[in-house]
mmCIF file of C-alpha atoms in Angstrom:
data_model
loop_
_atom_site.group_PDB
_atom_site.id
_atom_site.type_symbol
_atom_site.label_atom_id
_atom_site.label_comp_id
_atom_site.label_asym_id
_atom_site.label_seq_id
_atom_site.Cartn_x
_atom_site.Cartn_y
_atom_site.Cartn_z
ATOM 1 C CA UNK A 1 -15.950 -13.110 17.253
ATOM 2 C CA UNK A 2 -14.443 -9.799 16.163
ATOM 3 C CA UNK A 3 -13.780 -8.079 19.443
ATOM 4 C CA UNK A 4 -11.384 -4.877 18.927
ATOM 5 C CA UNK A 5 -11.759 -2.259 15.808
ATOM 6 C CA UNK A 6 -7.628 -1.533 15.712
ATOM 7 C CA UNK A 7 -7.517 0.990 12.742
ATOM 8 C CA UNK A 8 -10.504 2.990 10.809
ATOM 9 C CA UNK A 9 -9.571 5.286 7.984
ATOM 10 C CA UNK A 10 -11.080 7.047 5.975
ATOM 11 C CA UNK A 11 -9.816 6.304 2.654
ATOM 12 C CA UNK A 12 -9.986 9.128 -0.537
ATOM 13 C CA UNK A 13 -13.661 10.010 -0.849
ATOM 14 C CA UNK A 14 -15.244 8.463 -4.262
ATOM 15 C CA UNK A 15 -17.589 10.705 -6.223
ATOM 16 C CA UNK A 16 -16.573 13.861 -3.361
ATOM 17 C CA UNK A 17 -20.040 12.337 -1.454
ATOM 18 C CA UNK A 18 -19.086 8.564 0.319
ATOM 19 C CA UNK A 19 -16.007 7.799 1.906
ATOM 20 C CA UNK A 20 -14.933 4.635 2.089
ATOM 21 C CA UNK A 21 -14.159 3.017 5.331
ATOM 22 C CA UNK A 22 -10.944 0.044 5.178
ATOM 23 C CA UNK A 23 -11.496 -1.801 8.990
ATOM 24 C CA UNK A 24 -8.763 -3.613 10.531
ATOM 25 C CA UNK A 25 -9.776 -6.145 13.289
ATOM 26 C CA UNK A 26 -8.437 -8.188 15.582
ATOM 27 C CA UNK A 27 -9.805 -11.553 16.899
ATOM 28 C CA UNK A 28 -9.734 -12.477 20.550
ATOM 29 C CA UNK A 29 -6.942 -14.515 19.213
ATOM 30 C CA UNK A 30 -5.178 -11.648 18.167
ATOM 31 C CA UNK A 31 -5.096 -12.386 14.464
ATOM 32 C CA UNK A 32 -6.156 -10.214 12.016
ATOM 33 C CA UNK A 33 -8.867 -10.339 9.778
ATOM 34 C CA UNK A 34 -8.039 -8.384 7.022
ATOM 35 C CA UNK A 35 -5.437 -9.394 4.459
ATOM 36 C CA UNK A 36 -3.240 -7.805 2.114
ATOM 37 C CA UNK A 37 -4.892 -8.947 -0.521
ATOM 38 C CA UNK A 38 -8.870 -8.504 0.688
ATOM 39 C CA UNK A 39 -7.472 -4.722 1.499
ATOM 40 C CA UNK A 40 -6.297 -3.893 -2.369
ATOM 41 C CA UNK A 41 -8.669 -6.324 -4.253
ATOM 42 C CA UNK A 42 -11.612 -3.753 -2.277
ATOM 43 C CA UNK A 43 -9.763 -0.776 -2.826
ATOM 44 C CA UNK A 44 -9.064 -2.072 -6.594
ATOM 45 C CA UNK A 45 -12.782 -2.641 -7.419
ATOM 46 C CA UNK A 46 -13.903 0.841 -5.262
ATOM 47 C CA UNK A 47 -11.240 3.027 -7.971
ATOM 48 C CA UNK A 48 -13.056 0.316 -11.326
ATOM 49 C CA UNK A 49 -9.970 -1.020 -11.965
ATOM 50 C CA UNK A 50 -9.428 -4.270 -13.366
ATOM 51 C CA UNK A 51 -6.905 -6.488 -12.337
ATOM 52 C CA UNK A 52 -5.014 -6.004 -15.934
ATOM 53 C CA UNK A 53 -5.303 -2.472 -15.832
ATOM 54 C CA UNK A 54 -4.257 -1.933 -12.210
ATOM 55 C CA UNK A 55 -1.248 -4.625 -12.773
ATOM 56 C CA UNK A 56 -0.277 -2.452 -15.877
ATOM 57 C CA UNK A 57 -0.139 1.039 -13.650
ATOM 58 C CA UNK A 58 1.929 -0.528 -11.274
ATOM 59 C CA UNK A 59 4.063 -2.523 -13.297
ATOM 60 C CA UNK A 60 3.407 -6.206 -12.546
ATOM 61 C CA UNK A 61 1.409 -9.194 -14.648
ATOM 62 C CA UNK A 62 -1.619 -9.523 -13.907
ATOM 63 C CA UNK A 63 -0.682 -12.942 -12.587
ATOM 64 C CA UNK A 64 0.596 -11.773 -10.164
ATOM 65 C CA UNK A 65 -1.358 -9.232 -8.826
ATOM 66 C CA UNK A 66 -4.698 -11.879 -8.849
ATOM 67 C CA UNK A 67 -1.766 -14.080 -6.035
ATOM 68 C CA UNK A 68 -1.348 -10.857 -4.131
ATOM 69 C CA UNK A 69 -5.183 -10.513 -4.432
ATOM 70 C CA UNK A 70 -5.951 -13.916 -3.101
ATOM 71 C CA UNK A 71 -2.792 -14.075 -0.823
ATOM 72 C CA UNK A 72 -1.011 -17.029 -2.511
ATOM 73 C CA UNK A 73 1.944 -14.785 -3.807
ATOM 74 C CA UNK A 74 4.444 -17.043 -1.569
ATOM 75 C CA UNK A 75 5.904 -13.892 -0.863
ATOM 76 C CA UNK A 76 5.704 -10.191 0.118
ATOM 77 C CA UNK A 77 6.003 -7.660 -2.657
ATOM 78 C CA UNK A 78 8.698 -5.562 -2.904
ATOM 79 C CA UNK A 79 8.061 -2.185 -1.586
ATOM 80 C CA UNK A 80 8.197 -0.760 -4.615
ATOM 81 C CA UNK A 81 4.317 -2.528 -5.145
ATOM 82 C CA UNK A 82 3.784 -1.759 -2.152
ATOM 83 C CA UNK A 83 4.207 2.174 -2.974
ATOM 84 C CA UNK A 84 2.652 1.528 -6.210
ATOM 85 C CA UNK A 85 -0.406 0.296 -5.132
ATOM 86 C CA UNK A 86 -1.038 2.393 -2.394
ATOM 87 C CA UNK A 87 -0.495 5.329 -5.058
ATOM 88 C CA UNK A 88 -2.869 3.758 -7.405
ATOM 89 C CA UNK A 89 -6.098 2.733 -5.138
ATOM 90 C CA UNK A 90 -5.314 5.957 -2.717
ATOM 91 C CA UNK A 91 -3.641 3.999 0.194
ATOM 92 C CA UNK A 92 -1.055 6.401 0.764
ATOM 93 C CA UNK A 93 -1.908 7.189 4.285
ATOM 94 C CA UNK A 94 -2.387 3.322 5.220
ATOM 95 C CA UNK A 95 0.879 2.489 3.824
ATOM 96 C CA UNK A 96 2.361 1.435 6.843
ATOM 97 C CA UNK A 97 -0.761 -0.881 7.038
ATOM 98 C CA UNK A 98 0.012 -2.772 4.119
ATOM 99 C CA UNK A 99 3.283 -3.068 4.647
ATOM 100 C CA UNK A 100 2.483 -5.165 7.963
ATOM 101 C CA UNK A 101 -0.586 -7.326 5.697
ATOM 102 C CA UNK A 102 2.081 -7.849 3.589
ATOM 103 C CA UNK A 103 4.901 -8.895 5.973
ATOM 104 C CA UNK A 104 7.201 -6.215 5.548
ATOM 105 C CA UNK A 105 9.148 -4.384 8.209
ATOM 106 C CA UNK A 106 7.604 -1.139 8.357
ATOM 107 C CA UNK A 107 10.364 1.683 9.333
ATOM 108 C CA UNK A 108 8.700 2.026 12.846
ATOM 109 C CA UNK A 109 9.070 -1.604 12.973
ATOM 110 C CA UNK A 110 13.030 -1.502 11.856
ATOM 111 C CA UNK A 111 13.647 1.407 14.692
ATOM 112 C CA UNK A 112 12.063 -0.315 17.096
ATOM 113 C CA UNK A 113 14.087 -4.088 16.288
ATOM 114 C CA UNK A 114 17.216 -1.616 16.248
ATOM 115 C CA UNK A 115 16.544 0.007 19.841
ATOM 116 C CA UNK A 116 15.651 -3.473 21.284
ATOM 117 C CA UNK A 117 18.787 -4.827 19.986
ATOM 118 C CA UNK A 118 20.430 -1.918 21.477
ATOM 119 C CA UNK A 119 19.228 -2.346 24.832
ATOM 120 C CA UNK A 120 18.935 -5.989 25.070
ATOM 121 C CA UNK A 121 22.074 -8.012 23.529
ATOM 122 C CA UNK A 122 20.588 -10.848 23.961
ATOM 123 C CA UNK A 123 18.028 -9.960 21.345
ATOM 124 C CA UNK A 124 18.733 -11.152 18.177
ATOM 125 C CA UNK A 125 20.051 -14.882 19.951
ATOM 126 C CA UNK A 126 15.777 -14.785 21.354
ATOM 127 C CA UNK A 127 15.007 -13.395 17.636
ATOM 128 C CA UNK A 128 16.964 -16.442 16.104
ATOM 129 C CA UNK A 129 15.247 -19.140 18.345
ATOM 130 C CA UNK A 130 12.117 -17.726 17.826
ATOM 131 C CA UNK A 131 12.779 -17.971 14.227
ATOM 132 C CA UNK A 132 14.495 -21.821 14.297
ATOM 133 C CA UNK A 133 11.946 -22.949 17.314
ATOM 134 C CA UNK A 134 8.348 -22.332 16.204
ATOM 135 C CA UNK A 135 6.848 -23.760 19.212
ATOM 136 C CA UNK A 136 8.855 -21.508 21.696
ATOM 137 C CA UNK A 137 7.776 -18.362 19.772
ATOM 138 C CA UNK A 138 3.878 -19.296 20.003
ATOM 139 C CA UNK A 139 4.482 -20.512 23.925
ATOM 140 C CA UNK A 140 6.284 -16.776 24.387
ATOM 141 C CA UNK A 141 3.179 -14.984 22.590
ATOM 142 C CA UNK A 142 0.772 -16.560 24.358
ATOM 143 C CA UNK A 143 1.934 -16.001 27.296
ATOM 144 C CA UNK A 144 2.371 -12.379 26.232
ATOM 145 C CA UNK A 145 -1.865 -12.883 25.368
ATOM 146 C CA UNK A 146 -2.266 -14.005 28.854
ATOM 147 C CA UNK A 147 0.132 -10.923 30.461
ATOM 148 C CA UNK A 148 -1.829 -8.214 28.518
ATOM 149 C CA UNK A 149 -5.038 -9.975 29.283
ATOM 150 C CA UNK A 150 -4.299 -9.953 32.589
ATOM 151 C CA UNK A 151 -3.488 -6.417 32.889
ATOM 152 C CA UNK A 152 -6.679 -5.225 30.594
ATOM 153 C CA UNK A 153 -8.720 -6.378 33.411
ATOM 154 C CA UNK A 154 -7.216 -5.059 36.645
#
């Protein structure tokens, strides 16, 4: 059950008389339920583009644009997609947005890593056994869940 609306914005205005509206929720599980690839394959039929002609403008097959599109790329797209898609289907101001659908560090994201590491040198050793120890990371976030839960309802 969708729970939380985290980020409404209006996106360019089509025909200068609807805006359209991209919603980002979040789950009571915390996960998002909006993709990368939901967000632009919207956006890409709202501007009438096709997949070939929106893969031509930013410089990709088509191929691989449907992946992004259905989220099977395997990967993130480089930034420079990133830039060129939110260019092409008016995303500029959500870029940040799709940079975190599509796994990227944002450059809040890198400041922040780079202050934690800063203050806390035992960061990137937690970092690395979050990364090698799947189970320890998803015991740590839920009991992050539960501590922000907790605190929501005092």
């Amino acid at each position: 059950m969708l729970t939380n609306l985290v980020n409404k914005t209006n996106i360019a205005p089509i025909e200068d008389k609807v805006n359209i509206e991209y919603d980002v929720f979040i789950n009571r599980d915390k996960t998002v339920s909006q993709t990368f690839g939901k967000l632009i394959r919207q956006a890409r039929k709202d501007k009438d583009y096709t997949q070939r002609e929106l893969a031509k403008l930013i410089g990709v097959d088509y191929t691989y644009l449907s992946k992004l599109e259905n989220d099977h790329a395997g990967y993130p797209p480089s930034e420079e997609v990133i830039g060129a898609l939110a260019l092409h289907l008016d995303l500029t101001q959500r870029e940040d947005d799709l940079r975190r659908l599509a796994g990227r560090i944002t450059p809040e994201d890198a400041r922040v890593f780079e202050e934690l590491i800063k203050k806390y040198q035992e960061m990137p050793a937690l970092l690395r056994r979050m990364r090698d120890e799947p189970d320890f990371a998803q015991k740590l976030l839920r009991e992050n869940r539960q501590i922000e839960s907790e605190e929501n309802h005092r």
